[in-house]
Amino acid sequence: MLIRVEIPVDAPGIDQLLRQSFPTGAEADLVQKLRQDGLFVLEMVATDDKGQIIGYIGFTLVDVNGDKECQWVGLAPLAVNSAYQRQGIGAKLVYDGLDSLNEFGYKAVVVVGDPNYYRRFGFTLAKEHGLTCKWSGMEAYFQVYALENGNLADYAGLVNFSSYFDDC
């Protein structure tokens, strides 16, 4: 297995993986829209020994209370081919992504996901830091992680994702 930064030729394989990994095509459509508008700061893939895409992670800019200079990103989506799950590929994508974001100088990462999964990486519930997202009922799933250059106490309030996320 190889983890690397996504390149344009990977787009069809990523689309196929996302359509197989989620119950609807919403996540695949989301990635296409974010990519078309240049809203990703980082996309990474995992490939098998034949070069097939078996995992994917994307990070896109978010803002806090409209501050677009806050240097925060949102993690979404994360997917691993079902035949390769429970082998640490998703974790490797998250760790490598967080390491890269640290190197790029970003300050924090937010995610809407299973707290039992993301806790292992150091994510904590965003509400404990005075942070919310606009989607009601997500308080138990909305989480945040401070990167090396970040201080979660610097911000509180509403974290805004691209409007494209509203369709997921």
C-alpha atoms as an extended CHARMM CRD file, in Angstrom:
* protein
*
       168  EXT
         1         1  MET       CA              0.0000000000        0.0000000000        0.0000000000  PROA      1               0.0000000000
         2         2  LEU       CA              1.1140000000        3.5190000000       -0.8120000000  PROA      2               0.0000000000
         3         3  ILE       CA             -0.2480000000        6.7670000000        0.6730000000  PROA      3               0.0000000000
         4         4  ARG       CA              0.3250000000        9.8370000000       -1.4840000000  PROA      4               0.0000000000
         5         5  VAL       CA             -1.1090000000       13.1700000000       -2.5150000000  PROA      5               0.0000000000
         6         6  GLU       CA             -3.9330000000       12.9100000000       -5.0430000000  PROA      6               0.0000000000
         7         7  ILE       CA             -3.1450000000       13.7190000000       -8.6860000000  PROA      7               0.0000000000
         8         8  PRO       CA             -5.6740000000       14.5540000000      -11.4310000000  PROA      8               0.0000000000
         9         9  VAL       CA             -5.5800000000       11.0690000000      -12.9570000000  PROA      9               0.0000000000
        10        10  ASP       CA             -6.9170000000        9.7040000000       -9.6190000000  PROA      10              0.0000000000
        11        11  ALA       CA            -10.2940000000       11.4750000000       -9.9660000000  PROA      11              0.0000000000
        12        12  PRO       CA            -12.1970000000        8.5590000000      -11.5860000000  PROA      12              0.0000000000
        13        13  GLY       CA            -10.8730000000        6.0650000000       -9.0130000000  PROA      13              0.0000000000
        14        14  ILE       CA            -11.7680000000        8.3890000000       -6.1380000000  PROA      14              0.0000000000
        15        15  ASP       CA            -15.2600000000        8.8900000000       -7.5590000000  PROA      15              0.0000000000
        16        16  GLN       CA            -15.7520000000        5.1260000000       -7.8660000000  PROA      16              0.0000000000
        17        17  LEU       CA            -14.5050000000        4.5190000000       -4.3030000000  PROA      17              0.0000000000
        18        18  LEU       CA            -16.8270000000        7.1750000000       -2.8570000000  PROA      18              0.0000000000
        19        19  ARG       CA            -19.8500000000        5.8540000000       -4.7660000000  PROA      19              0.0000000000
        20        20  GLN       CA            -19.1270000000        2.3460000000       -3.4440000000  PROA      20              0.0000000000
        21        21  SER       CA            -18.4060000000        3.4860000000        0.1310000000  PROA      21              0.0000000000
        22        22  PHE       CA            -21.4720000000        5.6210000000        0.8440000000  PROA      22              0.0000000000
        23        23  PRO       CA            -25.1860000000        4.8520000000        0.4680000000  PROA      23              0.0000000000
        24        24  THR       CA            -25.7550000000        7.6810000000       -2.0200000000  PROA      24              0.0000000000
        25        25  GLY       CA            -23.6110000000        9.5660000000       -4.4960000000  PROA      25              0.0000000000
        26        26  ALA       CA            -23.6870000000       12.7060000000       -2.3300000000  PROA      26              0.0000000000
        27        27  GLU       CA            -20.0760000000       12.4210000000       -1.1200000000  PROA      27              0.0000000000
        28        28  ALA       CA            -18.7680000000       11.7410000000       -4.6270000000  PROA      28              0.0000000000
        29        29  ASP       CA            -20.7220000000       14.7420000000       -5.9440000000  PROA      29              0.0000000000
        30        30  LEU       CA            -19.3990000000       16.8510000000       -3.0470000000  PROA      30              0.0000000000
        31        31  VAL       CA            -15.7880000000       15.9900000000       -3.8830000000  PROA      31              0.0000000000
        32        32  GLN       CA            -16.3350000000       16.8210000000       -7.5530000000  PROA      32              0.0000000000
        33        33  LYS       CA            -17.8080000000       20.2420000000       -6.6910000000  PROA      33              0.0000000000
        34        34  LEU       CA            -15.1090000000       21.0760000000       -4.1440000000  PROA      34              0.0000000000
        35        35  ARG       CA            -12.3870000000       20.0280000000       -6.5760000000  PROA      35              0.0000000000
        36        36  GLN       CA            -13.9110000000       21.9930000000       -9.4800000000  PROA      36              0.0000000000
        37        37  ASP       CA            -13.9960000000       25.1480000000       -7.3550000000  PROA      37              0.0000000000
        38        38  GLY       CA            -10.4630000000       24.6250000000       -6.0030000000  PROA      38              0.0000000000
        39        39  LEU       CA            -11.6510000000       24.3580000000       -2.4050000000  PROA      39              0.0000000000
        40        40  PHE       CA             -9.4630000000       21.4600000000       -1.2970000000  PROA      40              0.0000000000
        41        41  VAL       CA             -6.2380000000       22.2780000000        0.5380000000  PROA      41              0.0000000000
        42        42  LEU       CA             -5.1980000000       18.6220000000        0.5640000000  PROA      42              0.0000000000
        43        43  GLU       CA             -6.4160000000       15.3550000000       -0.9470000000  PROA      43              0.0000000000
        44        44  MET       CA             -4.6530000000       12.0580000000       -0.3260000000  PROA      44              0.0000000000
        45        45  VAL       CA             -5.1570000000        8.5360000000       -1.6080000000  PROA      45              0.0000000000
        46        46  ALA       CA             -4.1180000000        5.0450000000       -0.6100000000  PROA      46              0.0000000000
        47        47  THR       CA             -3.3320000000        2.6880000000       -3.4860000000  PROA      47              0.0000000000
        48        48  ASP       CA             -2.8560000000       -1.0540000000       -3.5780000000  PROA      48              0.0000000000
        49        49  ASP       CA              0.1090000000       -2.8090000000       -5.2170000000  PROA      49              0.0000000000
        50        50  LYS       CA             -1.6380000000       -2.4900000000       -8.6180000000  PROA      50              0.0000000000
        51        51  GLY       CA             -2.0950000000        1.2580000000       -8.2420000000  PROA      51              0.0000000000
        52        52  GLN       CA             -5.8530000000        1.0620000000       -7.6270000000  PROA      52              0.0000000000
        53        53  ILE       CA             -7.3920000000        3.6480000000       -5.2870000000  PROA      53              0.0000000000
        54        54  ILE       CA             -8.3920000000        1.8770000000       -2.0660000000  PROA      54              0.0000000000
        55        55  GLY       CA             -8.6130000000        4.8800000000        0.2800000000  PROA      55              0.0000000000
        56        56  TYR       CA             -9.2200000000        8.6200000000        0.1430000000  PROA      56              0.0000000000
        57        57  ILE       CA             -9.2270000000       11.6370000000        2.4430000000  PROA      57              0.0000000000
        58        58  GLY       CA             -9.9320000000       15.2780000000        1.6690000000  PROA      58              0.0000000000
        59        59  PHE       CA             -9.4400000000       18.5180000000        3.5990000000  PROA      59              0.0000000000
        60        60  THR       CA            -11.1270000000       21.7920000000        2.6780000000  PROA      60              0.0000000000
        61        61  LEU       CA            -11.0480000000       25.2830000000        4.1480000000  PROA      61              0.0000000000
        62        62  VAL       CA            -13.6220000000       26.2690000000        6.7580000000  PROA      62              0.0000000000
        63        63  ASP       CA            -14.1040000000       29.5230000000        8.6030000000  PROA      63              0.0000000000
        64        64  VAL       CA            -15.0790000000       30.4250000000       12.1380000000  PROA      64              0.0000000000
        65        65  ASN       CA            -17.6780000000       33.1700000000       12.4860000000  PROA      65              0.0000000000
        66        66  GLY       CA            -16.8940000000       34.2760000000        8.9440000000  PROA      66              0.0000000000
        67        67  ASP       CA            -13.1450000000       34.6760000000        9.5740000000  PROA      67              0.0000000000
        68        68  LYS       CA            -11.7200000000       33.1430000000        6.4040000000  PROA      68              0.0000000000
        69        69  GLU       CA             -8.1560000000       33.8200000000        7.5800000000  PROA      69              0.0000000000
        70        70  CYS       CA             -8.4110000000       31.5140000000       10.6090000000  PROA      70              0.0000000000
        71        71  GLN       CA             -6.4130000000       28.7450000000        8.8530000000  PROA      71              0.0000000000
        72        72  TRP       CA             -8.8180000000       25.9580000000        9.8640000000  PROA      72              0.0000000000
        73        73  VAL       CA             -9.7940000000       23.0160000000        7.6610000000  PROA      73              0.0000000000
        74        74  GLY       CA            -12.5480000000       20.4300000000        7.5780000000  PROA      74              0.0000000000
        75        75  LEU       CA            -11.8690000000       16.7270000000        7.1050000000  PROA      75              0.0000000000
        76        76  ALA       CA            -14.3510000000       15.1670000000        4.6780000000  PROA      76              0.0000000000
        77        77  PRO       CA            -14.7870000000       12.6910000000        3.3270000000  PROA      77              0.0000000000
        78        78  LEU       CA            -12.7330000000        9.7230000000        4.4760000000  PROA      78              0.0000000000
        79        79  ALA       CA            -13.3290000000        6.4160000000        2.7020000000  PROA      79              0.0000000000
        80        80  VAL       CA            -11.6480000000        3.0220000000        2.4650000000  PROA      80              0.0000000000
        81        81  ASN       CA            -12.6620000000        0.2380000000        0.1030000000  PROA      81              0.0000000000
        82        82  SER       CA            -14.6550000000       -2.3350000000        2.0940000000  PROA      82              0.0000000000
        83        83  ALA       CA            -12.2240000000       -5.1230000000        1.1410000000  PROA      83              0.0000000000
        84        84  TYR       CA             -9.4040000000       -3.1910000000        2.8330000000  PROA      84              0.0000000000
        85        85  GLN       CA            -11.1440000000       -1.9320000000        5.9730000000  PROA      85              0.0000000000
        86        86  ARG       CA             -9.8530000000       -2.7430000000        9.4540000000  PROA      86              0.0000000000
        87        87  GLN       CA             -6.2660000000       -2.7580000000        8.2040000000  PROA      87              0.0000000000
        88        88  GLY       CA             -5.3020000000        0.7260000000        9.4170000000  PROA      88              0.0000000000
        89        89  ILE       CA             -5.5820000000        2.4390000000        6.0360000000  PROA      89              0.0000000000
        90        90  GLY       CA             -8.0830000000        5.0490000000        7.2370000000  PROA      90              0.0000000000
        91        91  ALA       CA             -5.9280000000        5.7890000000       10.2740000000  PROA      91              0.0000000000
        92        92  LYS       CA             -2.8280000000        6.1390000000        8.1170000000  PROA      92              0.0000000000
        93        93  LEU       CA             -4.6710000000        8.5860000000        5.8350000000  PROA      93              0.0000000000
        94        94  VAL       CA             -5.7600000000       10.6590000000        8.8430000000  PROA      94              0.0000000000
        95        95  TYR       CA             -2.3040000000       10.6770000000       10.4520000000  PROA      95              0.0000000000
        96        96  ASP       CA             -0.5270000000       11.5370000000        7.1970000000  PROA      96              0.0000000000
        97        97  GLY       CA             -3.0940000000       14.2380000000        6.4770000000  PROA      97              0.0000000000
        98        98  LEU       CA             -2.6800000000       15.8140000000        9.9190000000  PROA      98              0.0000000000
        99        99  ASP       CA              1.1150000000       15.7060000000        9.5510000000  PROA      99              0.0000000000
       100       100  SER       CA              0.9140000000       17.4570000000        6.1740000000  PROA      100             0.0000000000
       101       101  LEU       CA             -1.4840000000       20.0940000000        7.4920000000  PROA      101             0.0000000000
       102       102  ASN       CA              0.9530000000       20.7760000000       10.3580000000  PROA      102             0.0000000000
       103       103  GLU       CA              3.7460000000       21.2710000000        7.8290000000  PROA      103             0.0000000000
       104       104  PHE       CA              1.5470000000       23.6340000000        5.7950000000  PROA      104             0.0000000000
       105       105  GLY       CA              0.9090000000       25.7730000000        8.9020000000  PROA      105             0.0000000000
       106       106  TYR       CA             -2.8230000000       25.2100000000        9.3740000000  PROA      106             0.0000000000
       107       107  LYS       CA             -4.1630000000       25.6650000000       12.8970000000  PROA      107             0.0000000000
       108       108  ALA       CA             -7.0670000000       23.2450000000       13.4290000000  PROA      108             0.0000000000
       109       109  VAL       CA             -9.1340000000       20.5180000000       11.8130000000  PROA      109             0.0000000000
       110       110  VAL       CA            -12.8480000000       19.9070000000       12.3040000000  PROA      110             0.0000000000
       111       111  VAL       CA            -14.8310000000       16.8210000000       11.3890000000  PROA      111             0.0000000000
       112       112  VAL       CA            -18.3750000000       15.5370000000       11.6380000000  PROA      112             0.0000000000
       113       113  GLY       CA            -17.9450000000       11.8470000000       12.3720000000  PROA      113             0.0000000000
       114       114  ASP       CA            -17.9130000000        8.9980000000       14.8580000000  PROA      114             0.0000000000
       115       115  PRO       CA            -16.2850000000       10.2470000000       18.0810000000  PROA      115             0.0000000000
       116       116  ASN       CA            -15.1360000000        6.7230000000       18.9340000000  PROA      116             0.0000000000
       117       117  TYR       CA            -13.1360000000        6.6490000000       15.7070000000  PROA      117             0.0000000000
       118       118  TYR       CA            -11.7000000000       10.1860000000       15.7040000000  PROA      118             0.0000000000
       119       119  ARG       CA            -10.8670000000       10.2940000000       19.4390000000  PROA      119             0.0000000000
       120       120  ARG       CA             -7.8220000000        8.0820000000       18.7980000000  PROA      120             0.0000000000
       121       121  PHE       CA             -6.2670000000       10.8990000000       16.7320000000  PROA      121             0.0000000000
       122       122  GLY       CA             -6.8400000000       13.5110000000       19.4370000000  PROA      122             0.0000000000
       123       123  PHE       CA            -10.1330000000       14.9930000000       18.2570000000  PROA      123             0.0000000000
       124       124  THR       CA            -12.4420000000       16.2760000000       21.0010000000  PROA      124             0.0000000000
       125       125  LEU       CA            -16.0420000000       17.3950000000       20.9330000000  PROA      125             0.0000000000
       126       126  ALA       CA            -16.2180000000       20.8760000000       19.4560000000  PROA      126             0.0000000000
       127       127  LYS       CA            -18.9470000000       21.9680000000       21.8680000000  PROA      127             0.0000000000
       128       128  GLU       CA            -16.4040000000       21.6250000000       24.7130000000  PROA      128             0.0000000000
       129       129  HSD       CA            -14.5040000000       24.4730000000       23.0160000000  PROA      129             0.0000000000
       130       130  GLY       CA            -17.5270000000       26.6700000000       22.3450000000  PROA      130             0.0000000000
       131       131  LEU       CA            -17.7340000000       25.6230000000       18.6850000000  PROA      131             0.0000000000
       132       132  THR       CA            -20.8380000000       24.6770000000       16.7230000000  PROA      132             0.0000000000
       133       133  CYS       CA            -21.7930000000       23.8120000000       13.1710000000  PROA      133             0.0000000000
       134       134  LYS       CA            -24.9890000000       24.8180000000       11.4160000000  PROA      134             0.0000000000
       135       135  TRP       CA            -26.4100000000       21.3110000000       11.1360000000  PROA      135             0.0000000000
       136       136  SER       CA            -28.7570000000       20.5890000000       14.0260000000  PROA      136             0.0000000000
       137       137  GLY       CA            -28.3710000000       17.3000000000       15.8520000000  PROA      137             0.0000000000
       138       138  MET       CA            -24.6460000000       17.0090000000       15.0890000000  PROA      138             0.0000000000
       139       139  GLU       CA            -23.3150000000       18.1520000000       18.4770000000  PROA      139             0.0000000000
       140       140  ALA       CA            -22.2730000000       14.6150000000       19.4690000000  PROA      140             0.0000000000
       141       141  TYR       CA            -20.3870000000       14.1570000000       16.1640000000  PROA      141             0.0000000000
       142       142  PHE       CA            -18.8500000000       17.5710000000       15.5310000000  PROA      142             0.0000000000
       143       143  GLN       CA            -15.2140000000       17.4460000000       16.6660000000  PROA      143             0.0000000000
       144       144  VAL       CA            -12.0670000000       19.5280000000       16.5500000000  PROA      144             0.0000000000
       145       145  TYR       CA             -8.3250000000       18.9070000000       16.6460000000  PROA      145             0.0000000000
       146       146  ALA       CA             -5.7010000000       21.5950000000       17.3030000000  PROA      146             0.0000000000
       147       147  LEU       CA             -2.6700000000       21.3910000000       15.0450000000  PROA      147             0.0000000000
       148       148  GLU       CA              0.7950000000       22.4630000000       16.2390000000  PROA      148             0.0000000000
       149       149  ASN       CA              0.2770000000       26.1030000000       15.1880000000  PROA      149             0.0000000000
       150       150  GLY       CA             -3.2240000000       26.3110000000       16.6160000000  PROA      150             0.0000000000
       151       151  ASN       CA             -4.8430000000       27.2480000000       19.8670000000  PROA      151             0.0000000000
       152       152  LEU       CA             -8.5010000000       26.3010000000       20.1610000000  PROA      152             0.0000000000
       153       153  ALA       CA             -9.0380000000       29.0910000000       22.6900000000  PROA      153             0.0000000000
       154       154  ASP       CA             -8.4650000000       31.6230000000       19.8810000000  PROA      154             0.0000000000
       155       155  TYR       CA            -11.9070000000       30.9280000000       18.3980000000  PROA      155             0.0000000000
       156       156  ALA       CA            -15.4350000000       30.1160000000       19.4870000000  PROA      156             0.0000000000
       157       157  GLY       CA            -18.7190000000       30.1750000000       17.6620000000  PROA      157             0.0000000000
       158       158  LEU       CA            -19.9950000000       28.8940000000       14.3470000000  PROA      158             0.0000000000
       159       159  VAL       CA            -17.7030000000       26.8640000000       12.0780000000  PROA      159             0.0000000000
       160       160  ASN       CA            -18.8010000000       27.2010000000        8.4640000000  PROA      160             0.0000000000
       161       161  PHE       CA            -18.1590000000       24.5940000000        5.8040000000  PROA      161             0.0000000000
       162       162  SER       CA            -18.6670000000       25.2350000000        2.0820000000  PROA      162             0.0000000000
       163       163  SER       CA            -22.3550000000       25.3390000000        1.1810000000  PROA      163             0.0000000000
       164       164  TYR       CA            -21.7220000000       22.2220000000       -0.9220000000  PROA      164             0.0000000000
       165       165  PHE       CA            -21.7460000000       20.2150000000        2.3330000000  PROA      165             0.0000000000
       166       166  ASP       CA            -25.4210000000       21.0720000000        2.8440000000  PROA      166             0.0000000000
       167       167  ASP       CA            -26.3820000000       18.4180000000        0.2750000000  PROA      167             0.0000000000
       168       168  CYS       CA            -24.6700000000       15.5490000000        2.1320000000  PROA      168             0.0000000000
